[in-house]
PDB file of C-alpha atoms in Angstrom:
ATOM      1  CA  MET A  10      -4.358 -49.096   6.944  1.00  0.00           C
ATOM      2  CA  SER A  11      -7.183 -49.026   4.426  1.00  0.00           C
ATOM      3  CA  GLY A  12      -7.319 -46.740   1.439  1.00  0.00           C
ATOM      4  CA  GLU A  13     -10.524 -45.209   2.814  1.00  0.00           C
ATOM      5  CA  ALA A  14      -8.820 -44.360   6.117  1.00  0.00           C
ATOM      6  CA  ILE A  15      -5.910 -42.733   4.311  1.00  0.00           C
ATOM      7  CA  PHE A  16      -8.327 -40.766   2.115  1.00  0.00           C
ATOM      8  CA  GLN A  17     -10.254 -39.548   5.195  1.00  0.00           C
ATOM      9  CA  MET A  18      -7.030 -38.530   6.956  1.00  0.00           C
ATOM     10  CA  GLU A  19      -5.705 -36.703   3.909  1.00  0.00           C
ATOM     11  CA  ARG A  20      -9.042 -34.924   3.496  1.00  0.00           C
ATOM     12  CA  ALA A  21      -9.112 -33.845   7.168  1.00  0.00           C
ATOM     13  CA  LYS A  22      -5.497 -32.682   6.984  1.00  0.00           C
ATOM     14  CA  GLY A  23      -6.092 -30.795   3.741  1.00  0.00           C
ATOM     15  CA  ALA A  24      -9.231 -29.109   5.081  1.00  0.00           C
ATOM     16  CA  SER A  25      -7.382 -28.009   8.224  1.00  0.00           C
ATOM     17  CA  ILE A  26      -4.501 -26.570   6.190  1.00  0.00           C
ATOM     18  CA  GLY A  27      -6.965 -24.862   3.845  1.00  0.00           C
ATOM     19  CA  ALA A  28      -8.780 -23.382   6.834  1.00  0.00           C
ATOM     20  CA  THR A  29      -5.546 -21.930   8.161  1.00  0.00           C
ATOM     21  CA  ILE A  30      -4.689 -20.417   4.778  1.00  0.00           C
ATOM     22  CA  ALA A  31      -8.206 -18.977   4.364  1.00  0.00           C
ATOM     23  CA  GLY A  32      -8.028 -17.667   7.929  1.00  0.00           C
ATOM     24  CA  PHE A  33      -4.743 -15.889   7.224  1.00  0.00           C
ATOM     25  CA  PHE A  34      -5.914 -14.270   3.987  1.00  0.00           C
ATOM     26  CA  GLY A  35      -9.293 -13.464   5.528  1.00  0.00           C
ATOM     27  CA  GLY A  36      -7.467 -11.626   8.291  1.00  0.00           C
ATOM     28  CA  ALA A  37      -5.305  -9.810   5.743  1.00  0.00           C
ATOM     29  CA  TRP A  38      -8.389  -8.669   3.774  1.00  0.00           C
ATOM     30  CA  LEU A  39     -10.157  -7.550   6.959  1.00  0.00           C
ATOM     31  CA  THR A  40      -7.067  -5.644   8.077  1.00  0.00           C
ATOM     32  CA  LEU A  41      -6.889  -3.875   4.704  1.00  0.00           C
ATOM     33  CA  GLY A  42     -10.617  -3.100   4.881  1.00  0.00           C
ATOM     34  CA  MET A  43     -10.381  -1.624   8.338  1.00  0.00           C
ATOM     35  CA  ALA A  44      -7.298   0.385   7.381  1.00  0.00           C
ATOM     36  CA  SER A  45      -9.098   1.762   4.319  1.00  0.00           C
ATOM     37  CA  ALA A  46     -11.923   2.831   6.654  1.00  0.00           C
ATOM     38  CA  GLY A  47      -9.436   4.810   8.727  1.00  0.00           C
ATOM     39  CA  VAL A  48      -8.706   2.323  11.511  1.00  0.00           C
ATOM     40  CA  PRO A  49      -5.013   2.492  12.472  1.00  0.00           C
ATOM     41  CA  TRP A  50      -3.002  -0.486  11.158  1.00  0.00           C
ATOM     42  CA  GLY A  51      -1.992  -1.632  14.629  1.00  0.00           C
ATOM     43  CA  VAL A  52      -5.586  -1.649  15.844  1.00  0.00           C
ATOM     44  CA  ALA A  53      -6.749  -3.491  12.722  1.00  0.00           C
ATOM     45  CA  VAL A  54      -4.060  -6.146  13.139  1.00  0.00           C
ATOM     46  CA  MET A  55      -4.861  -6.561  16.825  1.00  0.00           C
ATOM     47  CA  ALA A  56      -8.547  -6.960  15.975  1.00  0.00           C
ATOM     48  CA  VAL A  57      -8.028  -9.809  13.497  1.00  0.00           C
ATOM     49  CA  LEU A  58      -5.067 -11.555  15.107  1.00  0.00           C
ATOM     50  CA  PRO A  59      -7.038 -13.350  17.866  1.00  0.00           C
ATOM     51  CA  VAL A  60      -9.522 -14.794  15.354  1.00  0.00           C
ATOM     52  CA  PHE A  61      -6.736 -15.959  13.064  1.00  0.00           C
ATOM     53  CA  ALA A  62      -4.947 -17.485  16.084  1.00  0.00           C
ATOM     54  CA  VAL A  63      -8.087 -19.494  16.935  1.00  0.00           C
ATOM     55  CA  ILE A  64      -8.438 -20.682  13.330  1.00  0.00           C
ATOM     56  CA  ALA A  65      -4.766 -21.687  13.183  1.00  0.00           C
ATOM     57  CA  PHE A  66      -4.985 -23.400  16.592  1.00  0.00           C
ATOM     58  CA  LEU A  67      -8.064 -25.400  15.560  1.00  0.00           C
ATOM     59  CA  GLY A  68      -6.416 -26.390  12.274  1.00  0.00           C
ATOM     60  CA  ALA A  69      -3.349 -27.595  14.156  1.00  0.00           C
ATOM     61  CA  ALA A  70      -5.595 -29.456  16.632  1.00  0.00           C
ATOM     62  CA  VAL A  71      -7.094 -31.443  13.756  1.00  0.00           C
ATOM     63  CA  ARG A  72      -3.665 -32.373  12.446  1.00  0.00           C
ATOM     64  CA  ARG A  73      -2.454 -33.404  15.930  1.00  0.00           C
ATOM     65  CA  ARG A  74      -5.409 -35.787  16.269  1.00  0.00           C
ATOM     66  CA  LEU A  75      -4.474 -37.650  13.103  1.00  0.00           C
ATOM     67  CA  PRO A  76      -1.985 -40.501  13.206  1.00  0.00           C
ATOM     68  CA  ASN A  77       1.233 -40.102  11.237  1.00  0.00           C
ATOM     69  CA  ILE A  78       1.157 -42.147   8.095  1.00  0.00           C
ATOM     70  CA  ASP A  79       4.152 -42.919   5.938  1.00  0.00           C
ATOM     71  CA  GLU A  80       2.491 -43.383   2.604  1.00  0.00           C
ATOM     72  CA  ALA A  81       4.284 -43.039  -0.677  1.00  0.00           C
ATOM     73  CA  GLU A  82       3.115 -40.034  -2.629  1.00  0.00           C
ATOM     74  CA  THR A  83       0.779 -41.340  -5.291  1.00  0.00           C
ATOM     75  CA  PRO A  84       0.806 -40.112  -8.879  1.00  0.00           C
ATOM     76  CA  GLU A  85      -2.732 -38.785  -8.294  1.00  0.00           C
ATOM     77  CA  LYS A  86      -1.612 -36.728  -5.306  1.00  0.00           C
ATOM     78  CA  LYS A  87       1.406 -35.407  -7.235  1.00  0.00           C
ATOM     79  CA  GLN A  88      -0.883 -34.413 -10.100  1.00  0.00           C
ATOM     80  CA  MET A  89      -3.326 -32.758  -7.700  1.00  0.00           C
ATOM     81  CA  MET A  90      -0.563 -30.728  -6.040  1.00  0.00           C
ATOM     82  CA  ARG A  91       0.886 -29.764  -9.431  1.00  0.00           C
ATOM     83  CA  ALA A  92      -2.556 -28.514 -10.522  1.00  0.00           C
ATOM     84  CA  PHE A  93      -2.906 -26.634  -7.225  1.00  0.00           C
ATOM     85  CA  GLY A  94       0.459 -24.963  -7.810  1.00  0.00           C
ATOM     86  CA  MET A  95      -0.439 -24.011 -11.370  1.00  0.00           C
ATOM     87  CA  VAL A  96      -3.739 -22.450 -10.240  1.00  0.00           C
ATOM     88  CA  ASN A  97      -1.939 -20.394  -7.612  1.00  0.00           C
ATOM     89  CA  VAL A  98       0.801 -19.261  -9.976  1.00  0.00           C
ATOM     90  CA  ALA A  99      -1.877 -18.227 -12.491  1.00  0.00           C
ATOM     91  CA  GLN A 100      -3.744 -16.374  -9.745  1.00  0.00           C
ATOM     92  CA  TRP A 101      -0.700 -14.355  -8.665  1.00  0.00           C
ATOM     93  CA  LEU A 102       0.344 -13.595 -12.232  1.00  0.00           C
ATOM     94  CA  ALA A 103      -3.197 -12.410 -12.977  1.00  0.00           C
ATOM     95  CA  ILE A 104      -3.280 -10.257  -9.839  1.00  0.00           C
ATOM     96  CA  PHE A 105       0.014  -8.541 -10.602  1.00  0.00           C
ATOM     97  CA  GLY A 106      -0.720  -8.223 -14.312  1.00  0.00           C
ATOM     98  CA  VAL A 107      -4.236  -6.813 -13.915  1.00  0.00           C
ATOM     99  CA  ALA A 108      -3.186  -4.476 -11.096  1.00  0.00           C
ATOM    100  CA  ASN A 109      -0.346  -3.164 -13.260  1.00  0.00           C
ATOM    101  CA  VAL A 110      -2.611  -2.637 -16.288  1.00  0.00           C
ATOM    102  CA  LEU A 111      -5.291  -0.883 -14.214  1.00  0.00           C
ATOM    103  CA  ALA A 112      -2.691   1.350 -12.556  1.00  0.00           C
ATOM    104  CA  ASN A 113      -1.193   2.284 -15.943  1.00  0.00           C
ATOM    105  CA  LEU A 114      -4.673   3.116 -17.233  1.00  0.00           C
ATOM    106  CA  GLN A 115      -5.269   5.322 -14.175  1.00  0.00           C
ATOM    107  CA  LEU A 116      -8.083   2.984 -13.037  1.00  0.00           C
ATOM    108  CA  ASN A 117      -6.726   2.456  -9.531  1.00  0.00           C
ATOM    109  CA  ALA A 118     -10.236   2.423  -8.024  1.00  0.00           C
ATOM    110  CA  TRP A 119     -10.811  -0.924  -9.743  1.00  0.00           C
ATOM    111  CA  ILE A 120      -7.684  -2.716  -8.532  1.00  0.00           C
ATOM    112  CA  VAL A 121      -9.190  -4.105  -5.316  1.00  0.00           C
ATOM    113  CA  PRO A 122     -12.402  -5.364  -6.977  1.00  0.00           C
ATOM    114  CA  ALA A 123     -10.301  -6.948  -9.728  1.00  0.00           C
ATOM    115  CA  ILE A 124      -8.158  -8.752  -7.157  1.00  0.00           C
ATOM    116  CA  VAL A 125     -11.259  -9.966  -5.300  1.00  0.00           C
ATOM    117  CA  LEU A 126     -12.624 -11.266  -8.620  1.00  0.00           C
ATOM    118  CA  ILE A 127      -9.369 -13.073  -9.454  1.00  0.00           C
ATOM    119  CA  VAL A 128      -9.092 -14.598  -5.978  1.00  0.00           C
ATOM    120  CA  GLY A 129     -12.705 -15.745  -6.207  1.00  0.00           C
ATOM    121  CA  ALA A 130     -12.143 -17.229  -9.656  1.00  0.00           C
ATOM    122  CA  HIS A 131      -9.129 -19.208  -8.435  1.00  0.00           C
ATOM    123  CA  PHE A 132     -11.392 -21.123  -6.032  1.00  0.00           C
ATOM    124  CA  ILE A 133     -13.428 -22.576  -8.928  1.00  0.00           C
ATOM    125  CA  PRO A 134     -10.742 -24.984 -10.196  1.00  0.00           C
ATOM    126  CA  LEU A 135      -9.671 -25.695  -6.605  1.00  0.00           C
ATOM    127  CA  ALA A 136     -13.165 -27.047  -5.896  1.00  0.00           C
ATOM    128  CA  ARG A 137     -12.616 -29.666  -8.586  1.00  0.00           C
ATOM    129  CA  ILE A 138      -8.969 -30.362  -7.779  1.00  0.00           C
ATOM    130  CA  PHE A 139      -9.652 -31.024  -4.087  1.00  0.00           C
ATOM    131  CA  GLN A 140     -13.218 -32.302  -4.518  1.00  0.00           C
ATOM    132  CA  ALA A 141     -14.285 -29.589  -2.063  1.00  0.00           C
ATOM    133  CA  PRO A 142     -17.679 -28.031  -2.902  1.00  0.00           C
ATOM    134  CA  GLN A 143     -17.080 -25.311  -0.297  1.00  0.00           C
ATOM    135  CA  HIS A 144     -14.407 -23.829  -2.583  1.00  0.00           C
ATOM    136  CA  LEU A 145     -17.022 -23.364  -5.299  1.00  0.00           C
ATOM    137  CA  LYS A 146     -19.281 -21.502  -2.862  1.00  0.00           C
ATOM    138  CA  THR A 147     -16.370 -19.365  -1.672  1.00  0.00           C
ATOM    139  CA  GLY A 148     -15.363 -18.534  -5.249  1.00  0.00           C
ATOM    140  CA  ILE A 149     -18.881 -17.591  -6.303  1.00  0.00           C
ATOM    141  CA  ALA A 150     -19.383 -15.458  -3.180  1.00  0.00           C
ATOM    142  CA  MET A 151     -16.129 -13.584  -3.807  1.00  0.00           C
ATOM    143  CA  MET A 152     -16.896 -13.030  -7.488  1.00  0.00           C
ATOM    144  CA  LEU A 153     -20.353 -11.692  -6.568  1.00  0.00           C
ATOM    145  CA  CYS A 154     -18.655  -9.432  -4.026  1.00  0.00           C
ATOM    146  CA  ALA A 155     -16.397  -8.122  -6.793  1.00  0.00           C
ATOM    147  CA  ALA A 156     -19.404  -7.554  -9.066  1.00  0.00           C
ATOM    148  CA  ILE A 157     -21.108  -5.446  -6.390  1.00  0.00           C
ATOM    149  CA  ALA A 158     -18.256  -2.948  -6.734  1.00  0.00           C
ATOM    150  CA  VAL A 159     -19.900  -1.689  -9.909  1.00  0.00           C
ATOM    151  CA  VAL A 160     -22.672  -0.046  -7.875  1.00  0.00           C
ATOM    152  CA  LEU A 161     -20.590   1.069  -4.907  1.00  0.00           C
ATOM    153  CA  PRO A 162     -19.407   4.660  -4.579  1.00  0.00           C
ATOM    154  CA  THR A 163     -15.648   4.972  -4.982  1.00  0.00           C
ATOM    155  CA  SER A 164     -15.365   6.388  -1.459  1.00  0.00           C
ATOM    156  CA  ILE A 165     -16.385   3.103   0.192  1.00  0.00           C
ATOM    157  CA  ARG A 166     -15.570   0.555  -2.532  1.00  0.00           C
ATOM    158  CA  ASP A 167     -12.242  -0.699  -1.175  1.00  0.00           C
ATOM    159  CA  THR A 168     -13.552  -0.916   2.391  1.00  0.00           C
ATOM    160  CA  VAL A 169     -16.639  -2.899   1.402  1.00  0.00           C
ATOM    161  CA  GLU A 170     -14.690  -5.164  -0.960  1.00  0.00           C
ATOM    162  CA  CYS A 171     -11.906  -5.915   1.521  1.00  0.00           C
ATOM    163  CA  VAL A 172     -14.168  -6.480   4.524  1.00  0.00           C
ATOM    164  CA  SER A 173     -16.542  -8.630   2.467  1.00  0.00           C
ATOM    165  CA  ALA A 174     -13.678 -10.735   1.080  1.00  0.00           C
ATOM    166  CA  GLY A 175     -12.292 -11.196   4.593  1.00  0.00           C
ATOM    167  CA  VAL A 176     -15.641 -12.267   6.010  1.00  0.00           C
ATOM    168  CA  ILE A 177     -16.192 -14.693   3.111  1.00  0.00           C
ATOM    169  CA  LEU A 178     -12.772 -16.255   3.695  1.00  0.00           C
ATOM    170  CA  TRP A 179     -13.349 -16.548   7.447  1.00  0.00           C
ATOM    171  CA  ILE A 180     -16.703 -18.239   6.816  1.00  0.00           C
ATOM    172  CA  SER A 181     -14.914 -20.555   4.408  1.00  0.00           C
ATOM    173  CA  ALA A 182     -12.262 -21.266   7.064  1.00  0.00           C
ATOM    174  CA  ALA A 183     -14.992 -22.119   9.596  1.00  0.00           C
ATOM    175  CA  ALA A 184     -16.656 -24.452   7.071  1.00  0.00           C
ATOM    176  CA  ALA A 185     -13.320 -26.152   6.333  1.00  0.00           C
ATOM    177  CA  LEU A 186     -12.654 -26.635  10.046  1.00  0.00           C
ATOM    178  CA  ARG A 187     -16.107 -28.149  10.442  1.00  0.00           C
ATOM    179  CA  VAL A 188     -15.352 -30.606   7.626  1.00  0.00           C
ATOM    180  CA  ALA A 189     -11.939 -31.411   9.127  1.00  0.00           C
ATOM    181  CA  PHE A 190     -13.295 -32.090  12.613  1.00  0.00           C
ATOM    182  CA  ARG A 191     -16.053 -34.281  11.160  1.00  0.00           C
ATOM    183  CA  MET A 192     -13.526 -36.253   9.103  1.00  0.00           C
ATOM    184  CA  VAL A 193     -11.161 -37.051  11.993  1.00  0.00           C
ATOM    185  CA  PRO A 194     -13.479 -39.559  13.754  1.00  0.00           C
ATOM    186  CA  ARG A 195     -14.257 -41.232  10.413  1.00  0.00           C
ATOM    187  CA  ALA A 196     -10.554 -41.470   9.621  1.00  0.00           C
ATOM    188  CA  LEU A 197      -9.763 -42.919  13.021  1.00  0.00           C
ATOM    189  CA  ALA A 198     -12.660 -45.375  12.814  1.00  0.00           C
ATOM    190  CA  SER A 199     -11.564 -46.512   9.338  1.00  0.00           C
ATOM    191  CA  ALA A 200      -8.010 -47.005  10.549  1.00  0.00           C
TER     192      ALA A 200
END
């Protein structure tokens, strides 16, 4: 199997996994946004669950269409996954650290926008790591969403931030699925 075919398959697989992850977190943000608007938790979960199920199903469909390849893990792939892990560890440490500092300073109204900003910022290095321009767009959109919090009244800030972050992530998931489905025929043709 050619190196190009393997690259196409890895890219399709990665995009489908990324779509599923973005779909999950998009659903979580939307659930939090609806709950902050007064929608009961159960109703909010039931509203987002079918969309997440479709995203997860489509991601799995992409992976099922790809042939199994037994390729040795390259040093480049190991380095890429190590960088991915470091970005995610930094993201979670920043989220917990900033949330703790804001809570101790009695600035709880800024915790959600700060988390949206951090999550958006974590997409910037991921765009380079995975050579995925969509991550850059997702990161910028989320950071702009966080910046909008400055002008939002406190009464609606968390709702707007959470719903906006969820919608951005679901759009990102749809874009990743589109990339994945487009890559599968190329991967199969190259193989």
